[in-house]
XYZ file of C-alpha atoms in Angstrom:
481
model
C 40.554 -111.320 61.798
C 41.850 -110.156 58.415
C 43.225 -106.592 58.429
C 43.755 -106.374 54.660
C 42.798 -108.658 51.790
C 44.296 -107.912 48.362
C 43.092 -109.799 45.295
C 44.437 -109.433 41.749
C 45.608 -105.855 42.291
C 46.872 -104.463 38.978
C 48.248 -101.014 38.142
C 48.508 -100.250 34.431
C 49.782 -97.311 32.398
C 48.940 -97.773 28.732
C 49.980 -101.312 27.873
C 52.553 -101.525 30.678
C 51.724 -103.215 33.991
C 53.508 -101.619 36.954
C 51.853 -104.091 39.337
C 50.492 -107.353 37.975
C 47.668 -109.329 39.684
C 49.078 -108.995 43.208
C 47.256 -111.071 45.835
C 48.021 -111.382 49.563
C 46.416 -110.830 52.930
C 47.489 -109.819 56.439
C 45.805 -110.853 59.645
C 45.435 -108.432 62.536
C 48.808 -108.149 64.253
C 50.709 -109.749 61.374
C 53.818 -108.146 59.860
C 54.631 -108.659 56.189
C 57.720 -107.374 54.403
C 57.451 -106.295 50.784
C 60.983 -106.584 49.388
C 62.645 -106.317 45.982
C 65.044 -104.229 43.932
C 64.637 -100.466 43.699
C 62.016 -99.673 41.060
C 60.429 -103.142 41.198
C 57.002 -101.791 42.164
C 56.951 -101.818 45.978
C 55.902 -98.198 46.502
C 53.420 -98.348 43.615
C 51.826 -101.388 45.278
C 51.629 -99.658 48.664
C 50.079 -96.503 47.227
C 47.562 -98.604 45.285
C 46.397 -100.090 48.600
C 45.463 -96.531 49.572
C 43.717 -95.901 46.252
C 46.568 -93.714 44.992
C 48.146 -94.126 41.576
C 50.674 -92.510 39.210
C 49.273 -89.985 36.708
C 47.481 -91.788 33.882
C 47.437 -95.155 35.668
C 44.438 -97.462 35.974
C 43.761 -99.619 39.055
C 41.907 -102.918 39.016
C 41.354 -105.794 41.425
C 40.079 -105.476 44.980
C 41.508 -104.193 48.267
C 39.535 -104.666 51.503
C 40.873 -103.004 54.661
C 39.278 -103.363 58.098
C 39.671 -99.902 59.617
C 41.948 -96.891 59.353
C 45.327 -96.950 57.594
C 48.497 -95.146 58.616
C 51.176 -94.473 55.999
C 54.859 -93.624 56.452
C 56.443 -92.449 53.155
C 59.982 -93.321 52.119
C 61.113 -89.699 52.202
C 59.927 -88.174 55.508
C 60.204 -84.645 54.127
C 57.301 -85.484 51.797
C 55.002 -85.782 54.838
C 56.281 -82.722 56.717
C 55.275 -79.141 55.968
C 58.522 -77.121 55.739
C 56.864 -73.894 56.990
C 55.030 -75.386 59.985
C 56.484 -76.261 63.345
C 56.380 -79.933 64.275
C 54.089 -79.427 67.265
C 51.510 -77.466 65.293
C 51.334 -80.097 62.552
C 50.987 -82.980 65.020
C 48.319 -81.147 67.015
C 46.252 -80.561 63.887
C 46.221 -84.305 63.183
C 45.420 -85.143 66.817
C 42.393 -82.798 66.801
C 40.832 -85.053 64.161
C 40.852 -87.952 66.639
C 40.499 -86.671 70.222
C 38.834 -83.782 72.108
C 40.779 -80.529 72.357
C 41.821 -81.081 75.976
C 43.450 -84.430 75.037
C 45.408 -83.199 72.025
C 48.713 -82.536 73.776
C 48.660 -85.873 75.599
C 47.908 -87.715 72.338
C 50.795 -85.942 70.568
C 53.311 -86.680 73.321
C 52.140 -90.300 73.558
C 52.613 -90.746 69.806
C 56.118 -89.274 70.044
C 56.990 -91.694 72.838
C 55.658 -94.608 70.792
C 57.850 -93.396 67.921
C 60.905 -93.598 70.212
C 61.151 -89.863 70.892
C 60.678 -89.776 74.685
C 62.144 -86.264 74.682
C 59.888 -85.276 71.798
C 58.517 -82.232 73.620
C 61.744 -80.335 72.951
C 61.230 -80.777 69.197
C 57.709 -79.365 69.060
C 58.807 -75.822 68.201
C 61.309 -76.886 65.538
C 60.763 -76.821 61.799
C 61.488 -79.955 59.727
C 64.746 -78.558 58.343
C 66.035 -78.279 61.923
C 65.742 -82.052 62.386
C 68.087 -84.797 61.268
C 66.839 -87.365 58.750
C 66.316 -89.881 61.540
C 64.383 -87.389 63.651
C 62.180 -86.525 60.676
C 61.463 -90.233 60.187
C 60.353 -90.649 63.795
C 58.129 -87.552 63.613
C 56.408 -89.061 60.574
C 55.939 -92.340 62.468
C 54.348 -90.363 65.296
C 51.974 -88.750 62.783
C 50.854 -92.176 61.637
C 50.371 -93.474 65.183
C 48.236 -90.544 66.331
C 45.188 -92.020 64.562
C 45.595 -95.544 66.071
C 45.500 -97.270 62.647
C 44.438 -100.887 62.092
C 46.958 -101.175 59.252
C 50.306 -99.407 59.144
C 52.116 -99.189 55.792
C 55.750 -98.219 56.332
C 57.893 -97.390 53.293
C 61.555 -97.764 54.350
C 60.912 -96.815 58.017
C 64.559 -97.334 59.043
C 65.979 -95.027 56.369
C 68.273 -92.509 58.061
C 68.217 -94.340 61.403
C 71.283 -95.413 63.341
C 71.517 -99.067 64.486
C 70.392 -98.244 68.033
C 67.278 -96.416 66.867
C 66.628 -99.157 64.268
C 66.598 -101.688 67.093
C 64.265 -99.483 69.126
C 62.015 -98.912 66.111
C 61.804 -102.656 65.506
C 60.751 -103.119 69.131
C 58.078 -100.420 68.746
C 56.710 -101.903 65.530
C 56.612 -105.309 67.201
C 54.734 -103.794 70.150
C 52.290 -102.090 67.796
C 51.630 -105.375 66.010
C 50.945 -107.080 69.345
C 48.148 -104.565 69.848
C 46.451 -106.037 66.783
C 47.778 -103.614 64.162
C 48.818 -105.235 60.890
C 52.024 -103.818 59.410
C 53.212 -103.873 55.803
C 56.922 -103.032 55.580
C 58.417 -101.846 52.302
C 62.092 -102.177 53.014
C 65.608 -102.997 51.912
C 66.658 -103.470 55.535
C 67.045 -107.239 55.647
C 67.969 -107.183 59.330
C 64.590 -105.578 60.016
C 62.886 -108.212 57.864
C 64.593 -111.046 59.731
C 63.669 -109.477 63.051
C 60.007 -108.683 62.384
C 58.403 -110.238 59.335
C 55.974 -113.128 59.610
C 55.896 -113.363 55.828
C 58.148 -112.057 53.056
C 56.644 -110.937 49.741
C 59.168 -110.544 46.924
C 58.348 -108.024 44.172
C 59.927 -108.664 40.773
C 58.909 -106.420 37.863
C 55.533 -105.765 39.470
C 54.764 -109.404 40.307
C 54.547 -110.554 43.915
C 55.341 -113.991 45.290
C 56.109 -115.477 48.689
C 59.845 -115.669 49.371
C 62.391 -115.605 52.190
C 64.924 -113.010 53.243
C 68.004 -114.963 52.165
C 66.872 -114.931 48.526
C 67.405 -111.172 48.288
C 70.589 -110.940 50.365
C 73.867 -109.673 48.938
C 77.378 -109.154 50.222
C 79.238 -105.873 50.582
C 82.470 -105.136 48.701
C 85.834 -105.659 50.354
C 87.672 -102.535 51.470
C 90.848 -101.622 49.583
C 94.068 -100.304 51.091
C 94.113 -96.622 52.120
C 95.975 -94.144 49.900
C 99.678 -93.593 50.460
C 99.395 -89.799 50.480
C 98.759 -88.205 53.872
C 98.376 -84.637 52.604
C 94.764 -83.590 53.274
C 92.660 -82.375 50.387
C 89.965 -81.370 52.899
C 90.496 -80.061 56.431
C 87.823 -79.069 58.925
C 89.250 -77.081 61.806
C 87.448 -76.491 65.120
C 84.054 -76.184 63.451
C 81.135 -75.017 65.598
C 77.624 -74.676 64.169
C 74.002 -74.918 65.210
C 70.387 -73.854 64.897
C 69.040 -70.689 66.530
C 70.553 -70.541 70.036
C 71.675 -74.185 70.169
C 75.059 -75.506 69.056
C 74.832 -78.882 67.298
C 78.549 -79.127 66.428
C 81.267 -78.384 68.970
C 84.801 -77.761 67.721
C 84.794 -80.591 65.172
C 88.063 -81.237 63.330
C 88.858 -83.787 60.648
C 91.059 -84.376 57.601
C 90.582 -86.425 54.444
C 93.378 -87.158 51.972
C 92.941 -87.583 48.220
C 91.587 -91.070 47.555
C 90.722 -91.634 51.208
C 87.297 -92.684 52.493
C 86.206 -91.305 55.844
C 82.909 -92.485 57.355
C 81.151 -90.224 59.865
C 78.994 -92.274 62.228
C 76.713 -91.394 65.097
C 73.171 -91.687 66.302
C 70.375 -89.756 64.602
C 70.641 -86.098 65.595
C 74.343 -86.294 66.468
C 75.253 -83.558 63.961
C 76.406 -85.624 60.968
C 74.212 -83.918 58.364
C 74.933 -80.466 59.812
C 78.658 -81.199 59.423
C 78.160 -82.249 55.802
C 76.122 -79.124 55.025
C 78.749 -76.871 56.614
C 81.467 -78.400 54.456
C 79.431 -77.933 51.275
C 78.456 -74.340 52.164
C 74.766 -75.016 52.790
C 74.851 -74.291 56.540
C 76.840 -71.364 57.860
C 79.137 -72.313 60.718
C 79.674 -70.035 63.701
C 83.403 -70.525 64.121
C 86.246 -72.581 62.704
C 86.996 -73.102 59.024
C 86.734 -75.496 56.088
C 89.900 -75.717 53.998
C 90.260 -77.210 50.514
C 93.875 -77.812 49.482
C 95.177 -75.166 51.943
C 92.637 -72.585 50.793
C 89.753 -71.633 53.136
C 86.272 -71.994 51.662
C 83.589 -69.409 52.267
C 80.948 -70.681 54.710
C 78.300 -69.368 52.295
C 77.672 -71.329 49.089
C 76.965 -68.344 46.832
C 80.360 -66.834 47.684
C 82.282 -69.839 46.413
C 83.719 -69.823 42.914
C 82.396 -72.102 40.176
C 85.579 -74.154 40.424
C 85.106 -74.555 44.193
C 81.477 -75.570 43.676
C 82.609 -78.285 41.289
C 85.381 -79.523 43.561
C 83.124 -80.088 46.595
C 79.992 -82.028 45.694
C 77.209 -83.159 48.020
C 74.829 -86.088 47.458
C 71.886 -85.546 49.761
C 70.015 -87.979 51.988
C 66.652 -86.829 50.609
C 67.411 -87.311 46.932
C 63.876 -86.552 45.731
C 63.945 -83.088 47.279
C 67.213 -82.334 45.449
C 65.595 -82.633 41.990
C 63.193 -80.222 40.302
C 59.894 -82.011 39.806
C 59.306 -80.401 36.391
C 62.472 -81.366 34.477
C 63.548 -84.817 33.238
C 66.134 -86.376 35.522
C 68.571 -86.955 32.646
C 68.636 -83.241 31.835
C 69.238 -82.308 35.467
C 72.090 -84.800 35.789
C 73.746 -83.587 32.579
C 73.444 -79.944 33.590
C 76.155 -80.373 36.248
C 78.782 -81.132 33.604
C 77.495 -78.285 31.432
C 77.533 -75.593 34.095
C 80.449 -76.584 36.295
C 82.809 -78.187 33.750
C 81.729 -76.399 30.531
C 81.000 -79.690 28.748
C 78.937 -79.170 25.531
C 75.275 -80.070 26.051
C 75.062 -83.119 23.790
C 78.289 -84.599 25.147
C 77.167 -83.958 28.727
C 73.829 -85.630 28.043
C 75.474 -88.654 26.430
C 77.890 -89.045 29.320
C 75.057 -88.702 31.856
C 73.013 -91.356 30.055
C 75.990 -93.722 29.986
C 76.806 -93.259 33.697
C 73.157 -93.728 34.671
C 72.867 -96.890 32.591
C 75.879 -98.348 34.413
C 73.915 -97.950 37.645
C 70.835 -99.672 36.274
C 68.882 -96.615 35.079
C 68.262 -96.836 31.315
C 67.822 -93.670 29.294
C 64.096 -94.355 28.901
C 63.726 -94.187 32.685
C 66.116 -91.270 33.171
C 64.129 -89.236 30.628
C 61.155 -89.160 32.992
C 60.552 -86.471 35.630
C 61.546 -87.404 39.207
C 58.027 -88.659 39.970
C 58.640 -91.451 37.454
C 61.643 -92.862 39.350
C 61.820 -94.755 42.620
C 63.652 -93.352 45.639
C 66.562 -95.717 45.046
C 66.809 -94.719 41.385
C 66.879 -91.041 42.343
C 69.669 -91.663 44.840
C 71.780 -93.255 42.110
C 70.952 -90.393 39.736
C 72.013 -87.876 42.386
C 75.359 -89.649 42.703
C 75.947 -89.527 38.946
C 75.044 -85.827 38.919
C 77.712 -85.127 41.539
C 80.325 -87.311 39.838
C 79.943 -85.418 36.544
C 81.336 -82.329 38.301
C 84.644 -84.231 38.700
C 84.934 -83.318 42.396
C 87.989 -83.428 44.633
C 85.701 -84.076 47.619
C 82.486 -86.075 47.393
C 80.132 -85.943 50.381
C 77.586 -88.782 50.480
C 74.830 -88.394 53.066
C 73.031 -91.741 53.587
C 73.038 -92.498 49.859
C 72.506 -96.252 50.286
C 69.480 -95.910 52.555
C 66.862 -96.392 49.823
C 68.591 -99.225 47.960
C 68.056 -102.967 47.950
C 71.097 -105.065 48.955
C 72.220 -105.729 45.387
C 71.995 -102.075 44.353
C 73.677 -101.034 47.607
C 76.602 -103.355 46.936
C 76.749 -102.144 43.322
C 76.769 -98.510 44.431
C 79.534 -99.083 46.959
C 81.553 -100.757 44.214
C 80.944 -97.751 41.967
C 82.196 -95.410 44.690
C 85.328 -97.515 45.127
C 85.992 -97.503 41.373
C 85.323 -93.775 41.212
C 88.084 -93.094 43.702
C 90.465 -95.445 41.953
C 89.909 -93.531 38.715
C 89.781 -89.965 40.058
C 91.553 -89.954 43.402
C 88.817 -87.838 44.995
C 88.295 -87.857 48.759
C 85.072 -89.451 49.991
C 83.197 -88.344 53.103
C 80.437 -90.825 53.940
C 77.654 -89.842 56.339
C 75.972 -93.106 57.214
C 74.284 -95.460 59.661
C 75.176 -98.476 57.509
C 77.955 -100.018 59.578
C 78.209 -103.088 57.351
C 78.725 -100.793 54.363
C 81.344 -98.846 56.297
C 83.252 -102.040 57.025
C 83.308 -102.755 53.291
C 84.286 -99.286 52.114
C 85.756 -96.823 54.614
C 89.434 -96.515 55.508
C 88.808 -94.431 58.630
C 85.842 -93.752 60.926
C 84.906 -90.685 62.956
C 82.090 -90.949 65.530
C 79.944 -87.981 66.594
C 77.749 -87.775 69.674
C 75.655 -84.666 70.323
C 77.995 -82.682 68.099
C 81.258 -83.811 69.707
C 83.889 -86.089 68.177
C 84.048 -88.996 70.650
C 86.121 -91.532 68.703
C 88.097 -91.854 65.495
C 90.561 -94.255 63.926
C 90.878 -96.923 61.283
C 87.596 -98.593 60.334
C 88.941 -101.996 61.337
C 89.962 -100.812 64.811
C 86.876 -98.750 65.592
C 84.342 -101.310 64.370
C 86.003 -104.333 65.950
C 87.241 -102.742 69.196
C 85.114 -99.639 69.873
C 86.313 -97.607 72.861
C 83.498 -95.109 73.453
C 80.097 -96.134 74.839
C 78.240 -94.600 71.868
C 80.350 -96.518 69.352
C 79.942 -99.731 71.318
C 76.160 -99.238 71.337
C 76.078 -98.720 67.566
C 78.240 -101.773 66.869
C 76.299 -103.948 69.317
C 72.936 -102.922 67.868
C 74.147 -103.594 64.330
C 75.361 -107.060 65.313
C 72.115 -107.796 67.152
C 70.130 -106.840 64.037
C 72.170 -109.230 61.887
C 71.750 -112.059 64.394
C 68.006 -111.569 64.912
């Protein structure tokens, strides 16, 4: 039985074709991976299958779907209401499908299927109280509540640690065995190797059958650590949390100028909370953050303009970090204007040049955020932070929405940035292969505690703690699948 049949699907704006005569079909229970560089047209194709389109676009061709469709967006925050508790939002969706007395059971079952067996404890939380990985699994649960015949998943492993990625792959495989067709839009080639029955490569809006090795790329080789041991950033006995729950417990770390420290851990381990405390976006309960021997205020608005420039944060959810009404180029340039007093025209020219080096031409950067892909926005967010000329650059899952080539390019850019500026780099990531190619040292968090730290080579090749071993083993299993 055919779950979806797509024939000559075309998406046009003016005389430009975003998607050009795409044709493919999926049988019930089949998994197809839609792969390609960031901005190639993957998300536009997926939205067109749902009848959605960019403003001013025209759809043509035919799409036949046998039953209900579930959709998981690339940025989970786009599918979560920031002012509603998770349980309330899930219950509202469940009431559309089952009688009132079955709503709670349907919600909890969907959470279990989304690999949140302890999901009940998250029902009273708001989205901002969840890690990126937890948000992603909540969105998957939303999609599964309706028992769809076709599941379209846009980067479902974004923000997930290797263990959860392995579990998610197992769940998607189990869902497909129940007769649900799955269309994966992904840069996660390990997931493609593990799951996909067919690979569809998107190049400039055109789709053709391919294989995973055609889009593979290698990571850069790590350089030697800096000679200086004097820390530019010190975190001392930091404790923080949400409401009455501590999510960080006495965390301490140091990063020297030019050094690259990767913070690893499973989803929900406290990595993003740590990053937000350092950048002044989440007030810690005790401890301190010190920049060059000077304590930083735990509250962002109490930091000086110079301190704001010297500690920059590139967020996991890049789309949410941009105003939807202003061209991306203007927003990127504004950092240099406001924090480094660079004249407007010079700031704009420098922003355009830096963006172009990362594959975003000025014509694209001049659009509002809705006109850029998730991967393009992540690169733009990096350039915006770099223009502040920071001493400390915090990167929270910035490679998660990038294809392998762009990911390798971005890691190279980060390496060159440090060579040129000597800034310290704090990388919050689940990308262990990227860590091996970039980080000098690794720190591992588990439930808010530091459980292991050391050189990247030692920790990733001879992990001592059970959590680290699980992450490394799951990453290796994904590569070998």
